[in-house]
Every structure is written in C-alpha cells, then in structure tokens.
Amino acid sequence: VATSPDLAATTTSVMGGFVDEAAVGASLEDPQPEPEVVGSIYGLDLDPTASKAKAAATFRNVDGERVEDGRYAAFKADALAEGAVKSANVFEDPVRTFAYGTDASFYRLVPKMVLKIETEEDVRKLLPLAARHGTPVTFRAAGTSLSGQAVTDSILLKLSHTGKNWRRHAIGEEGRVVTVEPGLIGGEVNRLLGSYARKKKCATQYRLGPDPASIDSCMIGGIVNNNSSGMCCGVAQNTYHTLRDLRVVFVDGTTLDTSDPASVAAFKTSPFGKEVCEGVSALAREVQADEALTALIHKKFAIKCTTGYSINAFVDVAPDEPIEIIKKLLVGSEGTLGFISRATYNTVEEHPNKASTFVLYPSFHEAGRATAALKTAGCAAAIEVFDRAALAEAEKSNEMAALTPGLAGCPKKTAGLLIECRGASPEELRARIAKTITALQLSGVPVLHPTSHDACSAPETLAGNFPFREDPKEAQVFWDMRKGLIPKVGAQRTRGTSMLIEDVACSVDKLADMSVDLIDMFERHGYADASVFGHAMEGNMHLVFSQGFRNADDLRQFADMMQEMCEIVALRYGGSLKGEHGTGRNVAPFVEMEWGAKAYALMWRVKTLFDPDFVLNPGVLLNHDPHVHKKNLKPSPLAHDLVDACIECGFCESNCPSRDAALTPRQRITVWREINRLARLDLDGALTPDEQHRLRAMRAEYEYAGLDMCAADGMCQEKCPVKINTGELVKTIREEKVRTASPSANAVANAIAGHFVWFDRLVPPLLTTVALAHRVLGTTVLSTVGGLAHRLGGALVPLWNPYLPAGAKPLPDLAVAAPPKVSTTPPTEGATADATTTMTTTKPRRVPKGVSKVVYLPACVTRVMGPTASDPEQQSVPERFVSLARKAGVEVVYPPEVRSQCCGIMFHSRGCVDASNAKVAELEQALLVASENGKHPIVCDTSPCLKHLKDHIKDPLLKFALYEPVEFVATFLTDKLDFERTKATVAVHVPCSSKKMKLESQFDALVKQCADTVVPTGVPCCGVAGDRGLRLPELTGGALQHLDLPPEVSDAYSTSRTCECSLSNQSGVHFRSVLHLLDDSAKPKLPAPGDADRRRAGAATASSSAAP
C-alpha cells in the first residue's frame, strides 16, 4: 500500500529507536501554535479547487484519496474467484454502502464496497488479497463506536447481521469462563450466563467484566477492540484484565489461538509469527529497561485510558512471554493489528443483591469530594455523576422526580451522584449501605436540601431524603436514566446539528476541578447545551454537546474547542483523552500530546511490526495528519420531524426484524437523510450528473430495502433512548407515496373498506380451496405452483408454505349488542349525548373488576383464517374464547355488524390512511354501542389489531375498555377460574404489539399456570407485519432464523394469527392462539370453605335492610 513520503520517512525514523523529546507534563502556559483551520465536512465543498485536485489525484492510503484505479475491481475479482466471499455478500450499491458504512461517530466515509463475512476462513483469505492489491480493510461489528474507528472509504468487512455467523459461545467452569465470537451482543452474553446459572443451579451467577452503557447493543468485537469498560467495571474488570485467551487472524492470513498449544507452537515458527514474537519481546525488554517510560505507563493505566495502544502489555508481562504480550496488545487495538475471531473471558461475580440511591449536591466540587470519600471507603460498586444539563433530562421523568427529592427546579450548579452498592447476600448489601452512608456523613460534604435547595450537612438530610432503593424497579429507574443519558441529551440538540461525545478521564482527586474547567470551556466556546457526566468513581467523564457541521465557522468552532479540551485534560490534569471509547480518528492527532514522543514512537513501532503496509484500518488510533479529527465530519441534515432527533447510536438495531435481510432503523434514517440532502441540492440545480444518477439509484433501491422490507412494528422504539419509531417514518413515506404516486391504490383501499363484508365472505373459501389442493396434490407440487405464482405476482401474492391456514369456521352464534334505548328527554347534568345516535348515556367509566359481560371483537384475520389443516387442534379461536368466558360465567356479545368490522391496520400499514381512518371510526361507534360507552370490557383476540385500535380511536375513555386476550383474562377471570398444568413444555411468542403494551409479565404468569415449562422464542419481532412477511419471505426468514425451539416443544402459543403462521413455518411446530391453552387449562373456580355461608348471611342482611 502506498504511503505518503513523510509518513514513510517518519516511520523509518521511529523504527530506528525512541526519540528523546519532552512529553507529558508540559505547562499549559507554554506557547501553543495557533491551529490552522483545515478540515472537511461530508457533502459540503469548502474548497472547490482542492476538491477538484483531489478528485484527479492518484491513489494514496489517506482518507478521501483512496480512489479506484483498478485495484478494487481486481480485489473483488480475486476474492470471488478464490471463494473468499460469496457474490451475494458483496455490496456496491449506493444505499447499502452508505447505510452499512454508518456508525455512531460523527465521521462520514462511504466504503467502496462492503463485504459481509461469514467465517474466519473468509477473513484468512481476504486479508492477504487486500495486502496484495493495496486495498485497506476495516472491520465492523455493531457500529456503536463513537470515535470514528469503524468507518472507511476503502473496504468494509461487516460481521454483524450475517445470520447465525459469529454468534457461537461456550460456557465453562460453572460460568467463571465464557468463550464468545465477535458477533454476540454483550447483553446477550450476560443473559446466556444467567440462563446457564439457572439451568445448572449454580450457587453463583457470573457476568462479563466490561459493562458499557451500550451493552445491549454493542458486540464482543467492539468490546474487545475498544477495551470497553463501563459504569461498574472500572479498570480492574475491563477486557484487558479479564481476557483469558483469544483467536486472531493477522494481515498475512496467519492464525493464532492463544488457548491452543499447537496453534501457539505453529505461530512461533511461522515467518510472520516468529518476527512478531521476536519484535514484541525486544520492545518489552527495551521498555522495562527505561524506568521513566515504565513509570509513565504505570501511571497512565492506573486510570481509565484507551488513548493509543495498550502498551502496558510491555510492562505487565515478562519479555520471554511474547504470546501474552501479543494478546494484551490486541485489546483496544481497534482492528489495526489483526482480526479477533474469538475471545475467552474470565467472568466476574454478579451479586444478586443491589441497591441504589440518587443524591443531590450543591455543586460539582461537593460531588467530587463525596466520590473521593466513597472510593477511599471501598464500599460502593458504582458512582455516576450528573451535571445540571444531565439533571435537566432526569427532571423530565416523573419517576426520577418522585424518587429524588429536590430534583425539580434545582439550582444551576447542582450535581447528582448515582451510587450503587452490591452484596452476595442481603446482609452484606445492608452492611455496605451502612458503610456508604457513614462514609458520606464522616466526609462532612453537604448535600442539597430538598426544599430550600441550600447546602445542608445534617446527617438526617442524607439518610432521610436520599435513601437507598432496594426495590429493583425503583433502582432501575435511576439506571435506565443513566444508560440512556447520552442519546437523551443528544436528542435535545438543535435540529440539523450533530451530537458529539468526548470521553476523558483523570485521577478522582482532580475530577471536580477538571469538570468545572471543561464546563467553563464549553460556555466560552458557545456550547450552551453541553453536558458533563459519567463514571465518577473512575474519574471518567463523558462530554456531550451539539455541533453544527454546516460551514467553515462551525469547523473553526469545533477545532478551537478540541484543541483546548485536549490541553486541559492531557496537559493541565495529566489525564486520558479517551477513557473507554477508543482513540479512533477523533483524538489520533493528540496521542503524542497525551503520551509524549517516546511512548508515541513506541506505538508506531507496534503498528509497523504487525501491519507494515498499513492494510488494517489505517489512519485509526495513530495518524500523522494533525487535522484528521476535523476531516470527513458527518452533518445531520433534516429529513423528517419523526426522526430528526436520531443520533445514529444503533441501539435500535438488535430489535429490527429486517436487520439481516435489508436495513436497520438507523440505516433507514441515515439513508433517508442523504436522499433528502441530495434532493434539496437537486432542486437548487447543484448536483452533478453523477450525483443525480446516485440520487436516482438511492431512491430506487430504498423502495425495497428501506420501505418494502420494513415491518413497521415499532420495536425499534422500545430500544431507542429517545423513543423514535422508524416504522412511523416508513408508514408516513408510504402514505405520501400513495397520495402522490398511486391514487388508484387509495381508491381500491376505500372500495374494499366500504364493502368489507365481502372480505369475510370470499377469503375463507379461497384458503380452504388452497388447503384442499395441498391435501390432494402434496407439498412438492403446491410449493412449485405457489413459488411460480409468487414470482409472477411480483411479491403481491404471498408465498405458499405448508403452515398457511385453511379458511375459518363461521363465528359461533352469539347475541349482538343492541344500542341503548333512545331518550326523548334532554340530557341531565353529568350525561353526554352521542352525536351519531342522539342517545343519552352516562359518561364512560373504567370497567369494574367484577365483570359479567364482555364485548368480543374477533379480528378480521381470525374471522377468515382458521387452523392449518395438519394442526391436531381444529377448534377456532372464537370458539375457545366463548368457552373460556362461559366457564367464568361471563356473557359474550358481538358488536353490531361484526363481519364488516376491521381495525384498519391492514390499510394503514400500506399507507392507505383514509381507508384505515374510516374503518377505525366505524368500529369505534360500534364498540361504543356494544360496550354501552365503555361500561363493559371489549376484547380483541389479535394483539396487533388491539394495539392499533388503542392508538387510533378518538374516545379517550373507550381506550380503557379495550383489552388484549391475556390482559383480559389476567384482569377479570383469574378470580373466577382455576388453571391447571395441562402441558409439559410449551413455547410462547409475545407479539411485538403486546410487548409495546407491556404485557409480557402477564403473558408469562398466565402460561406458567398452564404448563410445567415455558420456553420463550426470544424473538423481538417475527417480521410478518400482517401479510408483508408472507409476500416477502426473506423478511420473516431473517427475523426468525435464530428461532431454535428445543425438541420437547410440541405446542406453541401467541396472540396473532399471521405471526403464528410464520412461526410455525420456521420452527415446524404448530403455533396457535394462547386462548387454546387457557381454555384447555381453565376450570370454574370452586367456592372456598365458608363462601356459601357468607353469601347466605349477606343475602339475609340485605333482605332485612330492605324490609319496611
């Protein structure tokens, strides 16, 4: 790979030995050169002359100058020819390269191509090819990194969202050791360890040491390569200190498994391995012979530090143990030294007993003194500090305000401490709490009085107003706020600006002073919204602020602030410019400022030893360009009010059913932003022909990847800290498209909605005919015919599968609710008049607990889709619901015109909002009549339909009468029915709509009364989205590929018929409505002893009271 002449010269001088220059501790008062305002913003041509010159330049291995001169085409051709990658896993289209190239940082580089890699063998073949052709590569896991270490304009090797690849794990030594591949999410690993402990009935549960706030989104690959830490792990439990072994592929394809003696022996004798082992041993001897450098390294790594390489490996390990040195050097190397394909962790104990408190202090200085006292006492497991800007976000939470006296309206200088204590037993926990309170009281640090907001040192103020919360639900309120703080603060930024995060650290005794200086710095540079918060116990602060990247003035503001911030942290306080987020491009130009020339030269020697041609993620972590942190900055163009608050953190991605098959919510948003940016420029006539072609190509590809493949289930909102629902954006785009480009679709939808009874009449016979054809022709023939129809129908015809249902039976005969009698008298005070029927009724009220009548709304999908012909259970869902209700002695009635009713979701999801609104309005009036304005509960047997109704009906009180089946049974029938366990092992899938309604706990509790063992599917969303997943089977195929039910499961349950069809097809187990299980298991509750006597006595009393 070609390098710039000065880079080659510098590298040569560095390789010759350490440069003895003054380094750490330089006075801030020393004259500093005025920083030159040089940089670039993606999509903004600040210097057209330079831009044209750059476009005409030859290839240089520098960001923005890696032009295609034939090398990338040659690399691709060889990679395909040698079987290093499947052709289906190579992406060069403008949508996917832009989308997959996006990470959580504020840098934008668009890769030439993206390769989804599936195996270690792929990597082993690809890296030598990249070296041969001079095409640098960058590895990507979850893309939640914040410092620009996972973006590239060369080749991106993507291992996330590649199906079941990179997701294997093994747990040993009763949970004390776990081996994981890089595609597993950190939180998943902890849940696997928890499940293992429960299954094996281990006395102690373990977890990973690193616990970053993004642990439910970031993957092992990033956790290892960034040396992530977090809120509780500090330095002692980060990856560097808890890693036992790893497996790595180096740039020439050589593989090393440090847990395998044979692999180690082979590596030491290979040409590459021999050179690296000798090189690291020599460096270790050299470092350990240098007392000053050794002391510096010990001092720097006593606090959190991820700036540069983990050169503490050279002082922590003997020179004659090169494999151990290599292993530790790879931690935090950000993919610049090799590809880590497997890691083995020594886990740490997960204390089951926890308690947290949130204490307010008059200022950062008091919070800092309190932190120092607690760290000395050694009684707290975690201490997090909030500045006033962070407290402003906490203040918006009613739960936070209720649990933290004095939070509302606290003064500008107020700071908060979130303190957690842990214990192996309740007794140990309480002892630690007592020790914590004592340490705080003995420190003499005043807290904020909750009413006067004055500083108060009275012991009772601390213990009485800021108690430790042992209730997990209360403590979780604090921690949910803290974990979501970065995106919550970022979401408050001015629209069109980007959210930036810096991550600095210093010794705890300097924490308050450094934080106050940084807050002052932000104010002087015009960052009014900046927030300073973080891991106080480790002196690790996160700096969150908004920054526009719109013009040269914005660039100058950012450059000036960064220069001063680095000087304050690195020079004035001797701290770390990166505590846990990795160096990336963000502080690569400042590594030498922090470490000094000698240590900096050592780091370059490490890089050139492992990757002499700069093939692996070049420009990251170390970079000779002093302006690289100001180049290729990512703007945040406006796209839509629904998603403009998105900071592209990627937290949403693990919940998305299309994450493997197409795009994720983050990727949908970022591509839509780019399409809108280009479209605005096109309107102004500012696009070149090539850019116009790119815009057309992006729009065309977005139709499928962005719109068609979105289930629009809103599960992304459940993971999003600022509650963005990307599905709403997609549905809004679909609506606009229907109104402007497809008016005929609206007309057809309105016609179907106006004659919906024909849907009920025609669909069941059609489904029954197909089921009969399956029985006569067999699976093979019908699969062929169905596949052909699906292809010819352009994905408008669902793809047939053996688990598609037959037509439903007619509804059971029930009474239809009649409207109340019409009154001829004027309405009295406290009554309301129904505008459509002019009947006088009382105000709706909450349904009472003792229900005797229920309005049953069988969803249209239930009315037309029956059981699969092969399912041994052939009773219909309506039959089961009626049976269950009658066992409880509850009368069941239908709403008027039940066969014409529809919640409208089938129209709404397609963008036909007019038809949807019409059906919702029609159904709302029928339900008002049937329920007597909410007097009786209303049950819809299909969760998505029920959720859509709740979201779209207008009567605010009628919403309270709407119930999902499980919710209705749990609320009204458990006092009337007894449930017995009629099944041994069952699987349960809680639909995404039920999850959004927070019904998982009720679902779990009810089903556990009916079966010995309950196995959750673990799938956030099945991806069926009505019939979308049936028409686009790759959507459900991707969403359900991780569904792996144990062989003992023969019965499975949910509350959505279309979801059940896809789940059945994927698992080979019949999924059906949970009403089947509840009805099988329910019996009328027998009266308790003495109940009859009490009823007779009560009747006698009532009778005597009524006597004249």
PDB file of N, CA, C and O in Angstrom, residues 893-916:
ATOM      1  N   VAL A 893     -70.954 -10.985  23.899  1.00  0.00           N
ATOM      2  CA  VAL A 893     -71.758 -10.422  22.811  1.00  0.00           C
ATOM      3  C   VAL A 893     -70.820  -9.866  21.750  1.00  0.00           C
ATOM      4  O   VAL A 893     -69.668  -9.517  22.028  1.00  0.00           O
ATOM      5  N   TYR A 894     -71.321  -9.801  20.506  1.00  0.00           N
ATOM      6  CA  TYR A 894     -70.574  -9.194  19.416  1.00  0.00           C
ATOM      7  C   TYR A 894     -70.959  -7.723  19.278  1.00  0.00           C
ATOM      8  O   TYR A 894     -72.084  -7.326  19.615  1.00  0.00           O
ATOM      9  N   PRO A 895     -70.079  -6.902  18.710  1.00  0.00           N
ATOM     10  CA  PRO A 895     -70.502  -5.550  18.327  1.00  0.00           C
ATOM     11  C   PRO A 895     -71.393  -5.619  17.096  1.00  0.00           C
ATOM     12  O   PRO A 895     -71.364  -6.621  16.361  1.00  0.00           O
ATOM     13  N   PRO A 896     -72.146  -4.605  16.807  1.00  0.00           N
ATOM     14  CA  PRO A 896     -73.005  -4.618  15.613  1.00  0.00           C
ATOM     15  C   PRO A 896     -72.188  -4.779  14.335  1.00  0.00           C
ATOM     16  O   PRO A 896     -71.055  -4.297  14.244  1.00  0.00           O
ATOM     17  N   GLU A 897     -72.791  -5.462  13.345  1.00  0.00           N
ATOM     18  CA  GLU A 897     -72.156  -5.657  12.035  1.00  0.00           C
ATOM     19  C   GLU A 897     -70.744  -6.210  12.173  1.00  0.00           C
ATOM     20  O   GLU A 897     -69.793  -5.743  11.529  1.00  0.00           O
ATOM     21  N   VAL A 898     -70.579  -7.226  12.981  1.00  0.00           N
ATOM     22  CA  VAL A 898     -69.226  -7.701  13.318  1.00  0.00           C
ATOM     23  C   VAL A 898     -68.447  -8.161  12.093  1.00  0.00           C
ATOM     24  O   VAL A 898     -67.222  -7.969  12.016  1.00  0.00           O
ATOM     25  N   ARG A 899     -69.133  -8.722  11.096  1.00  0.00           N
ATOM     26  CA  ARG A 899     -68.416  -9.238   9.924  1.00  0.00           C
ATOM     27  C   ARG A 899     -67.973  -8.127   8.977  1.00  0.00           C
ATOM     28  O   ARG A 899     -67.211  -8.383   8.046  1.00  0.00           O
ATOM     29  N   SER A 900     -68.412  -6.911   9.219  1.00  0.00           N
ATOM     30  CA  SER A 900     -67.966  -5.774   8.414  1.00  0.00           C
ATOM     31  C   SER A 900     -66.886  -4.961   9.107  1.00  0.00           C
ATOM     32  O   SER A 900     -66.373  -3.996   8.534  1.00  0.00           O
ATOM     33  N   GLN A 901     -66.566  -5.350  10.332  1.00  0.00           N
ATOM     34  CA  GLN A 901     -65.657  -4.528  11.125  1.00  0.00           C
ATOM     35  C   GLN A 901     -64.189  -4.868  10.849  1.00  0.00           C
ATOM     36  O   GLN A 901     -63.838  -6.020  10.587  1.00  0.00           O
ATOM     37  N   CYS A 902     -63.349  -3.845  10.957  1.00  0.00           N
ATOM     38  CA  CYS A 902     -61.900  -4.002  10.801  1.00  0.00           C
ATOM     39  C   CYS A 902     -61.235  -2.851  11.542  1.00  0.00           C
ATOM     40  O   CYS A 902     -61.731  -1.722  11.522  1.00  0.00           O
ATOM     41  N   CYS A 903     -60.115  -3.122  12.181  1.00  0.00           N
ATOM     42  CA  CYS A 903     -59.416  -2.074  12.925  1.00  0.00           C
ATOM     43  C   CYS A 903     -58.697  -1.095  12.016  1.00  0.00           C
ATOM     44  O   CYS A 903     -58.261  -0.031  12.454  1.00  0.00           O
ATOM     45  N   GLY A 904     -58.491  -1.467  10.745  1.00  0.00           N
ATOM     46  CA  GLY A 904     -57.861  -0.573   9.781  1.00  0.00           C
ATOM     47  C   GLY A 904     -56.369  -0.754   9.610  1.00  0.00           C
ATOM     48  O   GLY A 904     -55.758  -0.113   8.762  1.00  0.00           O
ATOM     49  N   ILE A 905     -55.767  -1.644  10.395  1.00  0.00           N
ATOM     50  CA  ILE A 905     -54.306  -1.768  10.343  1.00  0.00           C
ATOM     51  C   ILE A 905     -53.819  -2.268   8.982  1.00  0.00           C
ATOM     52  O   ILE A 905     -52.746  -1.878   8.518  1.00  0.00           O
ATOM     53  N   MET A 906     -54.611  -3.103   8.320  1.00  0.00           N
ATOM     54  CA  MET A 906     -54.186  -3.637   7.027  1.00  0.00           C
ATOM     55  C   MET A 906     -54.091  -2.533   5.982  1.00  0.00           C
ATOM     56  O   MET A 906     -53.293  -2.617   5.041  1.00  0.00           O
ATOM     57  N   PHE A 907     -54.878  -1.490   6.134  1.00  0.00           N
ATOM     58  CA  PHE A 907     -54.809  -0.347   5.221  1.00  0.00           C
ATOM     59  C   PHE A 907     -53.709   0.628   5.655  1.00  0.00           C
ATOM     60  O   PHE A 907     -52.960   1.141   4.842  1.00  0.00           O
ATOM     61  N   HIS A 908     -53.643   0.858   6.962  1.00  0.00           N
ATOM     62  CA  HIS A 908     -52.702   1.834   7.496  1.00  0.00           C
ATOM     63  C   HIS A 908     -51.256   1.463   7.181  1.00  0.00           C
ATOM     64  O   HIS A 908     -50.439   2.319   6.821  1.00  0.00           O
ATOM     65  N   SER A 909     -50.927   0.183   7.311  1.00  0.00           N
ATOM     66  CA  SER A 909     -49.548  -0.246   7.089  1.00  0.00           C
ATOM     67  C   SER A 909     -49.124  -0.098   5.639  1.00  0.00           C
ATOM     68  O   SER A 909     -47.929  -0.045   5.336  1.00  0.00           O
ATOM     69  N   ARG A 910     -50.101  -0.018   4.738  1.00  0.00           N
ATOM     70  CA  ARG A 910     -49.797   0.155   3.309  1.00  0.00           C
ATOM     71  C   ARG A 910     -49.802   1.623   2.900  1.00  0.00           C
ATOM     72  O   ARG A 910     -49.582   1.936   1.728  1.00  0.00           O
ATOM     73  N   GLY A 911     -50.081   2.511   3.830  1.00  0.00           N
ATOM     74  CA  GLY A 911     -50.126   3.930   3.516  1.00  0.00           C
ATOM     75  C   GLY A 911     -51.496   4.424   3.110  1.00  0.00           C
ATOM     76  O   GLY A 911     -51.653   5.603   2.769  1.00  0.00           O
ATOM     77  N   CYS A 912     -52.498   3.556   3.142  1.00  0.00           N
ATOM     78  CA  CYS A 912     -53.872   3.949   2.781  1.00  0.00           C
ATOM     79  C   CYS A 912     -54.584   4.442   4.041  1.00  0.00           C
ATOM     80  O   CYS A 912     -55.452   3.750   4.611  1.00  0.00           O
ATOM     81  N   VAL A 913     -54.206   5.614   4.475  1.00  0.00           N
ATOM     82  CA  VAL A 913     -54.652   6.112   5.774  1.00  0.00           C
ATOM     83  C   VAL A 913     -56.128   6.475   5.758  1.00  0.00           C
ATOM     84  O   VAL A 913     -56.825   6.325   6.779  1.00  0.00           O
ATOM     85  N   ASP A 914     -56.657   6.961   4.640  1.00  0.00           N
ATOM     86  CA  ASP A 914     -58.075   7.332   4.584  1.00  0.00           C
ATOM     87  C   ASP A 914     -58.957   6.120   4.863  1.00  0.00           C
ATOM     88  O   ASP A 914     -59.921   6.198   5.636  1.00  0.00           O
ATOM     89  N   ALA A 915     -58.653   5.015   4.208  1.00  0.00           N
ATOM     90  CA  ALA A 915     -59.438   3.796   4.421  1.00  0.00           C
ATOM     91  C   ALA A 915     -59.294   3.320   5.862  1.00  0.00           C
ATOM     92  O   ALA A 915     -60.271   2.890   6.498  1.00  0.00           O
ATOM     93  N   SER A 916     -58.096   3.402   6.392  1.00  0.00           N
ATOM     94  CA  SER A 916     -57.877   2.995   7.783  1.00  0.00           C
ATOM     95  C   SER A 916     -58.692   3.843   8.738  1.00  0.00           C
ATOM     96  O   SER A 916     -59.365   3.321   9.633  1.00  0.00           O
TER      97      SER A 916
END
